[in-house]
Structure formats: structure tokens, C-alpha cells
Tab-separated table of C-alpha atoms in Angstrom:
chain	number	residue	atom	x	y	z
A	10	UNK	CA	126.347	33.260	-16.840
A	11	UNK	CA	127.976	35.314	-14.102
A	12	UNK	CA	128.981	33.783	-10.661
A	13	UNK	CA	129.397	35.670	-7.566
A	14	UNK	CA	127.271	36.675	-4.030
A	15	UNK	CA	126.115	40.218	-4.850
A	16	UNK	CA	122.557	41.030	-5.346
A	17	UNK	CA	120.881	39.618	-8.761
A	18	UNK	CA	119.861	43.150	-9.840
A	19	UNK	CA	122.939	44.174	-9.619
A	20	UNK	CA	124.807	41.099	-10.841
A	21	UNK	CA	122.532	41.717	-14.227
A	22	UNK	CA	123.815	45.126	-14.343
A	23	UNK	CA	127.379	44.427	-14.627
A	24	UNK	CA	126.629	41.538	-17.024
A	25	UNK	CA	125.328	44.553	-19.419
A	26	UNK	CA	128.012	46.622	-18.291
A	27	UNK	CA	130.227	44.047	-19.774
A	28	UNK	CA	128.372	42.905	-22.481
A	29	UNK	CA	128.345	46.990	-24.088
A	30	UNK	CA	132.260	47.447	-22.535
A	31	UNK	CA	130.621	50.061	-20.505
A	32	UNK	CA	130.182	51.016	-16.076
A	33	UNK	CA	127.331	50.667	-14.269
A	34	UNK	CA	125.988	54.223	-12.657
A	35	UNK	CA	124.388	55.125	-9.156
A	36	UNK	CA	121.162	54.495	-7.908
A	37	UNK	CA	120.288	57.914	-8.842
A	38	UNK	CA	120.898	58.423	-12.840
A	39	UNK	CA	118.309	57.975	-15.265
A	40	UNK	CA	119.782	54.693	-16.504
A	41	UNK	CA	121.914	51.843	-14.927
A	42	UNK	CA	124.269	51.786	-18.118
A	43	UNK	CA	125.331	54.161	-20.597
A	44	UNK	CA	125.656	52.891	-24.478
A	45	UNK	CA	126.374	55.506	-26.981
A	46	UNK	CA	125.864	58.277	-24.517
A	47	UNK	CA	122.226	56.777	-24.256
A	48	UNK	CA	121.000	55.688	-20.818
A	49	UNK	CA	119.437	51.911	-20.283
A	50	UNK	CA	117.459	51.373	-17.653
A	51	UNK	CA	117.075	47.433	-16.547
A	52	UNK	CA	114.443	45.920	-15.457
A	53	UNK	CA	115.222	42.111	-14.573
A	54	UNK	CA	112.873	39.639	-13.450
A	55	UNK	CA	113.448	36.260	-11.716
A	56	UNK	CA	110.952	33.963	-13.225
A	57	UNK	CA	111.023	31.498	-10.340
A	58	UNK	CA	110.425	34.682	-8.363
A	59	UNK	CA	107.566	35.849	-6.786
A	60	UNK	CA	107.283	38.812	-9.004
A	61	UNK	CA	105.109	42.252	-8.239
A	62	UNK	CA	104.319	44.773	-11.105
A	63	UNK	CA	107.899	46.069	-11.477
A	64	UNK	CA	109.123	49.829	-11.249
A	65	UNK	CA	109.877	51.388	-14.156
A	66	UNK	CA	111.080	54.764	-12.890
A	67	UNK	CA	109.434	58.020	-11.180
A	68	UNK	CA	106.706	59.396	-13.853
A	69	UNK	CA	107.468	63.127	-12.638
A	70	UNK	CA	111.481	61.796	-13.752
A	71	UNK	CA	110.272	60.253	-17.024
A	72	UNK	CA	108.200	62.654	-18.131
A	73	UNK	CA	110.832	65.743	-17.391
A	74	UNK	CA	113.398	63.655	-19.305
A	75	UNK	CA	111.344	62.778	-22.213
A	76	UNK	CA	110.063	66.064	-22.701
A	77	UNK	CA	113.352	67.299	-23.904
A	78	UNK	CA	113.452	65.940	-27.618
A	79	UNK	CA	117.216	65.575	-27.415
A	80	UNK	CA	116.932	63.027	-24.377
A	81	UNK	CA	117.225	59.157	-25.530
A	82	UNK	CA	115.987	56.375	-22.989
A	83	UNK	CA	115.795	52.861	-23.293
A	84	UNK	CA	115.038	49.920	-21.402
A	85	UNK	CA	116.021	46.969	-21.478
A	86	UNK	CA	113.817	43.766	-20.151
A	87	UNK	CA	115.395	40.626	-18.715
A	88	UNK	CA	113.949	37.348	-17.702
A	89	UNK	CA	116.901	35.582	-15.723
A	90	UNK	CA	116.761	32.224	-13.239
A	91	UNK	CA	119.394	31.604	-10.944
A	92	UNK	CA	121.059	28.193	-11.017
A	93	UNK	CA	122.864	27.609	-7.731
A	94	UNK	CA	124.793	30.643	-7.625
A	95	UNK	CA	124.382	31.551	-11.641
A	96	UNK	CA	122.465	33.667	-13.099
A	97	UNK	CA	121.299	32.285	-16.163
A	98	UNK	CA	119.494	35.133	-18.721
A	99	UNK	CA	116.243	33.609	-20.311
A	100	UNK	CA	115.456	36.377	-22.414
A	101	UNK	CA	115.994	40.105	-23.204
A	102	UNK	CA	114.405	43.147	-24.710
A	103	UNK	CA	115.664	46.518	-25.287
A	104	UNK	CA	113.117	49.259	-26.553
A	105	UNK	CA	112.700	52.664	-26.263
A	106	UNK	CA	110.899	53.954	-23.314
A	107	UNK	CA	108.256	55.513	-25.816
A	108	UNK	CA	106.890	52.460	-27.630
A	109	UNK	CA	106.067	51.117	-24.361
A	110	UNK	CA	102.446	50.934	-24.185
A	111	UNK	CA	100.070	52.666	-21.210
A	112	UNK	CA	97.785	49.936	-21.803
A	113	UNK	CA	100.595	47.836	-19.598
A	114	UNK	CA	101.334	50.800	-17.318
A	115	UNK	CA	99.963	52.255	-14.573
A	116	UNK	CA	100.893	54.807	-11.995
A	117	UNK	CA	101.257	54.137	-8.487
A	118	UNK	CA	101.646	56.421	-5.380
A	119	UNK	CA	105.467	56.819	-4.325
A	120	UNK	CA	106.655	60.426	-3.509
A	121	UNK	CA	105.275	62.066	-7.045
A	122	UNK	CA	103.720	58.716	-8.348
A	123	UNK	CA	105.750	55.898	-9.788
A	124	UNK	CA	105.211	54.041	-13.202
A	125	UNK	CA	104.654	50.376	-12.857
A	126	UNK	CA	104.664	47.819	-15.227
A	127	UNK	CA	100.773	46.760	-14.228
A	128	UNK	CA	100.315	44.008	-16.600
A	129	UNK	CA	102.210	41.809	-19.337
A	130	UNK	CA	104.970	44.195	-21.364
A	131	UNK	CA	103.282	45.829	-24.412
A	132	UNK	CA	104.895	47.439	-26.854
A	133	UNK	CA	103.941	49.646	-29.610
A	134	UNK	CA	106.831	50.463	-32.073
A	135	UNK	CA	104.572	52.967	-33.399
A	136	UNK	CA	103.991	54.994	-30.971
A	137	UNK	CA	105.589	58.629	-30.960
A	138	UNK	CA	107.278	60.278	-28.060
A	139	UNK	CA	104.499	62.715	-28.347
A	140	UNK	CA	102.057	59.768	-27.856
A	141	UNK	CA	103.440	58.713	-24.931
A	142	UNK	CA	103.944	61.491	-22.998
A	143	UNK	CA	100.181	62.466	-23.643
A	144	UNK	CA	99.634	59.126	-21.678
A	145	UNK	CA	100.448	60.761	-19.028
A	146	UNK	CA	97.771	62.635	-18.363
A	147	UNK	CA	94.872	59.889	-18.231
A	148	UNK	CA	97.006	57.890	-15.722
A	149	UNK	CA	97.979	60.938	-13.359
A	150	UNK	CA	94.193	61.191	-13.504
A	151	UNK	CA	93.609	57.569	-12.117
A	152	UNK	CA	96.505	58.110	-9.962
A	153	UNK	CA	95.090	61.253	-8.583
A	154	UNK	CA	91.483	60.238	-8.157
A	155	UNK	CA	92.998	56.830	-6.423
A	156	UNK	CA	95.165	59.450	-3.634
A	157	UNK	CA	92.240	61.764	-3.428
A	158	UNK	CA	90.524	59.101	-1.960
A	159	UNK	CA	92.960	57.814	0.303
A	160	UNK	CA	93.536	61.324	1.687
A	161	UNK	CA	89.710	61.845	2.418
A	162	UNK	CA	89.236	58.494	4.233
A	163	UNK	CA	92.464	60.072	6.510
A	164	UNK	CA	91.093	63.168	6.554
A	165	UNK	CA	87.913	62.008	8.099
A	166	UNK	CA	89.720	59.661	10.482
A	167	UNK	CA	92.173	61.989	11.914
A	168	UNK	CA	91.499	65.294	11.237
A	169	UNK	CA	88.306	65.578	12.659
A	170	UNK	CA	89.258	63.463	15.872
């Protein structure tokens, strides 16, 4: 339990920062804390939130970083509630950004595509880094087909106007 005003996100962040004697990072780095010179990503959830399919990261980003075999990522899952002005953590998960299934993800248009989480966590402890990334290539075709269309019904409102 951590007490304070700033966001939740971020309040979960520094309770991991803590937790692993470790800083958070910016906005910008692959993970939000560093453990063993590994980046974790987290993902926190509110579960008396109204809750959308969460953001994992940009796929162009994940892919480029897991396509270097020396690259490590993890994330790490947490179901929180707040209590007043506590955040109380329900539950966590940390796993490898690998054994997370694609039949729970799903790619979404933001600048090069974004993955979501599109349907209750799955994860596959089995599945390689090799695996994974060749997920990406059926769901940048879904993604793709999905834009195509949205550019044609634009095209054919405004282009021809």
C-alpha cells in the first residue's frame, strides 16, 4: 500500500521501483523499471475501473527490440483497487514478453500500429522468441487490411470531392 496524490500508473511504478531497489525511467524507454539490467514494462489495471484493451507497447518498438537475441523484456501485470487514497495490489504477474500469446493480442492503428491486450492475458511459457515474433506477421495483416479500409472509405470521401 502506497499513499499519496500522483497518478495510479505512476504510483504502481514507484511501488516496483521500490520493491526491486531500483528508479523508474521516462515515458520513452522500453521499460518503466530496470531489474538486472532487464527492462519491465507495467501494465496495471484498476479493477473497479472501466478498463479498455490495454497498451502493451508500439509493435514496430517490440518487434525491433526483440529481434536482437541479446534484448530481455518483461512485463509485469497488476490488478490494483484504490482504497480512499491507497492503492491496494490484488495481484501480479511478471513474464516475458515472448510467452505472451497472439491469441490475446491484437494490433491496433496508432502511428505504426500498437499491440493491445484484446482479450483475457494468455500466456504460453512455451512459446519461443522466434514464435512470437512470427506472430507478427498475421496481425500486421489484420491490422493492415483493417487501415486499408479506412483509407479507401477517406479516399472516396475526400479525394474525389
Amino acid at each position: 500500500i502506497l499513499k499519496g496524490n500522483i497518478m495510479s500508473a505512476e504510483r504502481i511504478e514507484q511501488i516496483y521501483a521500490d520493491k526491486y531497489n531500483t528508479t523508474t525511467t521516462s515515458r520513452k524507454n522500453i521499460g518503466d523499471i530496470y531489474v538486472d539490467d532487464v527492462p519491465i514494462n507495467i501494465k496495471s489495471n484498476d479493477v473497479n475501473g472501466e478498463n479498455y484493451s490495454p497498451n502493451l507497447m508500439s509493435a514496430d518498438k517490440l518487434f525491433d527490440y526483440l529481434s536482437d537475441s541479446n534484448n530481455e523484456l518483461k512485463f509485469m501485470f497488476v490488478d490494483y483497487e484504490n482504497d480512499g487514497d491507497e492503492i491496494v495490489i490484488l495481484n501480479e504477474r511478471l513474464v516475458n514478453a515472448e510467452h505472451i500469446s497472439w491469441d490475446c493480442l491484437s494490433i491496433q492503428c496508432q502511428g505504426r500500429g500498437v499491440i493491445q491486450v484484446s482479450s483475457s492475458l494468455k500466456i504460453d511459457e512455451t512459446q519461443t522468441r522466434e514464435e512470437f515474433l512470427k506472430g507478427f506477421s498475421p496481425a500486421y495483416e489484420q491490422y493492415l487490411g483493417k487501415e486499408r479500409e479506412k483509407l479507401n472509405t477517406l479516399e472516396e470521401k475526400y479525394a474525389n470531392a
